[in-house]
Short mmCIF file of C-alpha atoms in Angstrom, two decimals:
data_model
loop_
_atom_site.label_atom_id
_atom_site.label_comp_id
_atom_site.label_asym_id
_atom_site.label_seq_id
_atom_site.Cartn_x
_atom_site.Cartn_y
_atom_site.Cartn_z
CA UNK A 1 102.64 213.09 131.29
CA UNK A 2 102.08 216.15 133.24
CA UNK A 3 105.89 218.18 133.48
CA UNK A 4 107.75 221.55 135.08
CA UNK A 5 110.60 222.32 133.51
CA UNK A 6 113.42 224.49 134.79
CA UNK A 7 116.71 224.92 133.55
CA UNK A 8 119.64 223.14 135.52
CA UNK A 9 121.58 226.36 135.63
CA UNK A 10 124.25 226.92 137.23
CA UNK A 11 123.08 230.78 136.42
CA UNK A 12 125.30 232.76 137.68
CA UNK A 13 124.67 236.59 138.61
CA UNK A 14 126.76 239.41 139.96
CA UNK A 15 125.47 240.44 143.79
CA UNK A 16 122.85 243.42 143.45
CA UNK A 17 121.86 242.35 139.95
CA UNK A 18 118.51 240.81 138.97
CA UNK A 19 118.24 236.96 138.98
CA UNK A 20 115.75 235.61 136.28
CA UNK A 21 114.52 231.73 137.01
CA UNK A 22 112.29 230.56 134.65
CA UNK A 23 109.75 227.30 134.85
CA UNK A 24 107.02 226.19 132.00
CA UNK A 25 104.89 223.34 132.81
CA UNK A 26 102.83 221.17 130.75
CA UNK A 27 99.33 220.99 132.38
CA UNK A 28 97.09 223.94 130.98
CA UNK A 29 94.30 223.58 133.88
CA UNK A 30 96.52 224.02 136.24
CA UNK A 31 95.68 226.67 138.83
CA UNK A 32 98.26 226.99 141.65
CA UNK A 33 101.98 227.74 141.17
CA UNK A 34 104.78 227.60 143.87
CA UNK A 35 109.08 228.61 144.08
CA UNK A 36 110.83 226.91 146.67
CA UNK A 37 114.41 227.92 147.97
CA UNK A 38 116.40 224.67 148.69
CA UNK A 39 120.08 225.14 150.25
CA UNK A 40 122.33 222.53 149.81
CA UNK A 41 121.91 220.05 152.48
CA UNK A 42 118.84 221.55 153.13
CA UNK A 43 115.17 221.17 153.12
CA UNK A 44 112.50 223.15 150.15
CA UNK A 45 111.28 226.13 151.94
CA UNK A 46 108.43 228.16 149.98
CA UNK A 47 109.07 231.88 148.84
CA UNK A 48 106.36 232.87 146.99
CA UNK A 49 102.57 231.52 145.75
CA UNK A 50 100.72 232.54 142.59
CA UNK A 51 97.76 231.72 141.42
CA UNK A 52 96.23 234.69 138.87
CA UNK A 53 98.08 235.85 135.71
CA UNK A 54 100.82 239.03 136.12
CA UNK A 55 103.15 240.12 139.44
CA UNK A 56 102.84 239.02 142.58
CA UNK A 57 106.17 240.83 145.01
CA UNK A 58 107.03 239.96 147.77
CA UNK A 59 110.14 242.18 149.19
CA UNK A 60 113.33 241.36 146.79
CA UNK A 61 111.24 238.37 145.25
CA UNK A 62 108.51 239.09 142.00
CA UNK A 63 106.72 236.13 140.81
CA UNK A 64 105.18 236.15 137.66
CA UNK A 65 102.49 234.15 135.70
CA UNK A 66 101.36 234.06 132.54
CA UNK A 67 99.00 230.83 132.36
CA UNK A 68 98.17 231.38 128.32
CA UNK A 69 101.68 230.62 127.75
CA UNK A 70 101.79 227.78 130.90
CA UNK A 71 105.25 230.24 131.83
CA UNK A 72 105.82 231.35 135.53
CA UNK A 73 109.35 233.00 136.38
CA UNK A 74 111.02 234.69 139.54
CA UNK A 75 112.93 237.74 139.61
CA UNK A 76 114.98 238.12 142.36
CA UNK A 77 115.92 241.85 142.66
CA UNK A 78 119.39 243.31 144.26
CA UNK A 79 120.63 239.77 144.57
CA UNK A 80 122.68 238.99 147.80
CA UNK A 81 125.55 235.72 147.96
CA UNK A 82 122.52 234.21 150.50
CA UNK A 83 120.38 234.04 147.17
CA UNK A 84 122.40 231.21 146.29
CA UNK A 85 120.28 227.99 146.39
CA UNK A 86 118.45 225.63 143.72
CA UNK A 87 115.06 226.84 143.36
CA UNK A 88 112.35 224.65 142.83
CA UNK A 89 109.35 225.14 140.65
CA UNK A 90 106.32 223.02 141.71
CA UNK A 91 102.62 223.46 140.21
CA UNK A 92 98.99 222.07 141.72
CA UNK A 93 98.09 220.23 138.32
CA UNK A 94 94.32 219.21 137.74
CA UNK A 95 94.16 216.58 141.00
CA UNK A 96 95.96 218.93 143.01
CA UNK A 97 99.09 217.56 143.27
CA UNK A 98 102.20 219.13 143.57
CA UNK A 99 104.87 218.66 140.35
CA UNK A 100 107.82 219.60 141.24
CA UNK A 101 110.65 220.82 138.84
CA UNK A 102 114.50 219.73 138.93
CA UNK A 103 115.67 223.15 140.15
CA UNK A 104 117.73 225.45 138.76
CA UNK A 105 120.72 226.20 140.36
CA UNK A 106 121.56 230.11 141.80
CA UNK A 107 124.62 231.46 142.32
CA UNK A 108 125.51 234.97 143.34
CA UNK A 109 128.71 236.06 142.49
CA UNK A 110 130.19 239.01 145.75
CA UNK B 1 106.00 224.31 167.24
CA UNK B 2 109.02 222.65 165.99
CA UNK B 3 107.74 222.08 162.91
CA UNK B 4 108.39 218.55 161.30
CA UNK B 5 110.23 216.02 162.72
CA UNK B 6 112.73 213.71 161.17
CA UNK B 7 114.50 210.80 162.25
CA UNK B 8 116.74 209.23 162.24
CA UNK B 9 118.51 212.37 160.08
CA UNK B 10 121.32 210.19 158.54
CA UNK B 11 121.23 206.24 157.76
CA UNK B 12 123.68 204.24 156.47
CA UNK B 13 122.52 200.22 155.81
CA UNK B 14 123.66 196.98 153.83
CA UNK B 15 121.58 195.85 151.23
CA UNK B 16 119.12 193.74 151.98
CA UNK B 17 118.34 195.33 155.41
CA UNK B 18 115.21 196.59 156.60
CA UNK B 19 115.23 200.16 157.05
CA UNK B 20 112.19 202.24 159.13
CA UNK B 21 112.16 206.40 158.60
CA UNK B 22 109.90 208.07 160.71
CA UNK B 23 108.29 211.38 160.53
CA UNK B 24 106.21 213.80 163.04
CA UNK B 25 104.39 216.29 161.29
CA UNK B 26 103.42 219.22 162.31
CA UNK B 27 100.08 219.11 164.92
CA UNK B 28 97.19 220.02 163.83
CA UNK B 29 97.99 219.24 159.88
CA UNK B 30 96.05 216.94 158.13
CA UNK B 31 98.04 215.64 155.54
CA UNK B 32 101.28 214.03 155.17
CA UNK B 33 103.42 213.42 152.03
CA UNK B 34 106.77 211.31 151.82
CA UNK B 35 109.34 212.56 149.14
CA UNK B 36 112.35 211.12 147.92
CA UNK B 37 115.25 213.36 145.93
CA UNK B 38 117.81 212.42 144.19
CA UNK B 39 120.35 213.92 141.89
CA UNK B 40 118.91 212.33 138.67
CA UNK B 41 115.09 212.16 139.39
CA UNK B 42 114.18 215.30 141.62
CA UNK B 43 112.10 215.30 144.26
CA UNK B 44 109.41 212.66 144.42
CA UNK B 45 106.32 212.35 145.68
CA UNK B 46 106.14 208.49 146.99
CA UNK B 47 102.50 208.55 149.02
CA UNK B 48 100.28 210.76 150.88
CA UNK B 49 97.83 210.66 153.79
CA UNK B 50 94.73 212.44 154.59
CA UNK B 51 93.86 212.24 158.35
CA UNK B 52 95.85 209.04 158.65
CA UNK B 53 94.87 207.44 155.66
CA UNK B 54 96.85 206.72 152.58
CA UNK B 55 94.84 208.41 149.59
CA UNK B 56 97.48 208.22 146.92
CA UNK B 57 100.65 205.88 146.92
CA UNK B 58 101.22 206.00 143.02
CA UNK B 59 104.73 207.15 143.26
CA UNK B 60 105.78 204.10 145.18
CA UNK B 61 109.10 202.50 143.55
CA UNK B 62 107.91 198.91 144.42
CA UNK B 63 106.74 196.44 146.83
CA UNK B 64 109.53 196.82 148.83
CA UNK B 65 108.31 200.27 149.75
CA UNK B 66 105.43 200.69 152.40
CA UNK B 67 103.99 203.81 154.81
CA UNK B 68 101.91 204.20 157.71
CA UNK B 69 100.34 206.55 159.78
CA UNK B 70 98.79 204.87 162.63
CA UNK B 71 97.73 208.02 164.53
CA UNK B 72 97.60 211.94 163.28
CA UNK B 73 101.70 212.66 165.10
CA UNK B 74 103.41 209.79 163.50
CA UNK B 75 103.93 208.13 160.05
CA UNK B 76 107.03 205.90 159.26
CA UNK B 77 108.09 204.76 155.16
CA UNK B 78 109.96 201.24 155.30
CA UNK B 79 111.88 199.57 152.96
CA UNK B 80 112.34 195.42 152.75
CA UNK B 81 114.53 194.67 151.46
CA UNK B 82 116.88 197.87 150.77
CA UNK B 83 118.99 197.67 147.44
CA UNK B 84 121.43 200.60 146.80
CA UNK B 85 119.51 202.37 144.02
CA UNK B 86 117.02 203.69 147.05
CA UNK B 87 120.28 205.92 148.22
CA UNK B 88 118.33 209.55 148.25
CA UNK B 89 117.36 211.93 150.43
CA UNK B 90 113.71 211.00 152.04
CA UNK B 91 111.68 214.21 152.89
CA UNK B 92 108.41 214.11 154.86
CA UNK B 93 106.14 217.39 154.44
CA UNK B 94 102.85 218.07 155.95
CA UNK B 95 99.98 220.44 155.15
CA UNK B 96 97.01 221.70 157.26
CA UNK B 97 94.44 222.32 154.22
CA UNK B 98 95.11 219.72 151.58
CA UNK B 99 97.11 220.03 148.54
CA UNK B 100 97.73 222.83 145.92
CA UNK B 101 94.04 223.61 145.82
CA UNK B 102 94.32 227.37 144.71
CA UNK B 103 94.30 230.45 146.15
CA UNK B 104 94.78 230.12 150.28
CA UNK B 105 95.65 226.84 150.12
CA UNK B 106 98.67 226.90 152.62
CA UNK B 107 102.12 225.59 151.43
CA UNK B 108 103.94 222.25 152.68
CA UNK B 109 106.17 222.65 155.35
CA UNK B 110 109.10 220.20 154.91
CA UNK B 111 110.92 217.95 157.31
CA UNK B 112 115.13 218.18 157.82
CA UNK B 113 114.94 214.70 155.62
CA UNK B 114 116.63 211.53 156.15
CA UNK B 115 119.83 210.89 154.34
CA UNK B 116 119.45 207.15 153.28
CA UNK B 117 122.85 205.44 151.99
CA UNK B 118 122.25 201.85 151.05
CA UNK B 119 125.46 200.09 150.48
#
């Protein structure tokens, strides 16, 4: 069964530190790798697309991929209180569909 | 655009009612996709459309479950008979390109989702 993984969290960081999330998945032909922000109460929103192997930035955001070891993370640079959210990992597996991970939970700490 | 359209936002039912969510997507997308999220299971994708027509609806719980899309601005999920384990938060998304397809393919743009409490 094809899987994204994500740890639960709560991770908590201090504001203006670096926030780490980290997602593995199971499918090794996948091609197409997504992090959605999700506030509670709220709806996914995307933040950042990858689809080759190394960096991809986007402003505070840095999403990485590393599809040899089926890894993709998000660094979240100078980390603000409006960080805090569950972030969603989903990847386009073989039949392009989307599987989504359980979210790890952010919290940034004034 | 206002971007996708849920109603109603908040439902509270009895079991064994009938219960009808409806979704606008956003015009001009071609595919539709009904979620449901809950605490223990995620977010999950129930059944998706392609120009109005159901292509996958694997992740359907049961036969109590059941979408349509009768025209490219409206799709509705209903549940007969409701039972208190469908409680969850029921997203509809919509995409103009397709899925996850690789690089270009645009992202899913999510609805506010309907809050479904089945007592």
């Amino acid at each position: 069964q094809k899987e994204v993984e994500q740890n639960s969290g709560p991770l908590s960081v201090p504001e203006g530190a670096i926030a780490s999330l980290n997602c593995t998945y199971s499918d090794r032909v996948s091609q197409s790798f997504f992090w959605y922000r999700q506030y509670s109460g709220k709806s996914p929103e995307l933040i950042m697309s990858i689809y080759s192997n190394g960096d991809k930035e986007d402003g505070r955001f840095t999403a990485q991929l590393n599809k040899a070891s089926q890894y993709v993370s998000l660094l979240i640079r100078d980390s603000q209180p409006s960080d805090s959210a569950t972030y969603l990992c989903a990847v386009g597996d073989s039949n392009y569909q989307l599987i989504w991970g359980a979210g790890t939970k952010l919290i940034i700490k004034p | 655009d206002a971007g996708v359209i849920q109603s109603p936002r908040h439902e509270v039912t009895e079991m064994g009612q009938e219960v009808t969510l409806r979704c606008k997507p956003i015009s001009g997308h071609d595919y539709l996709f009904w979620y449901r999220q809950t605490m223990m299971r995620g977010l999950e994708l129930l059944i998706y459309f392609n120009n109005n027509v159901p292509i996958d609806d694997s992740g359907m719980p049961e036969d109590r479950f059941s979408a349509k899309m009768p025209n490219a601005s409206f799709s509705t999920l209903k549940i007969q008979p409701s039972e208190p384990r469908d409680s969850a938060v029921y997203f509809c998304a919509s995409n103009p390109t397709g899925l996850a397809g690789g690089p270009g393919t645009d992202t899913q743009y999510f609805g506010p989702g309907t809050r479904l409490t089945v007592l």
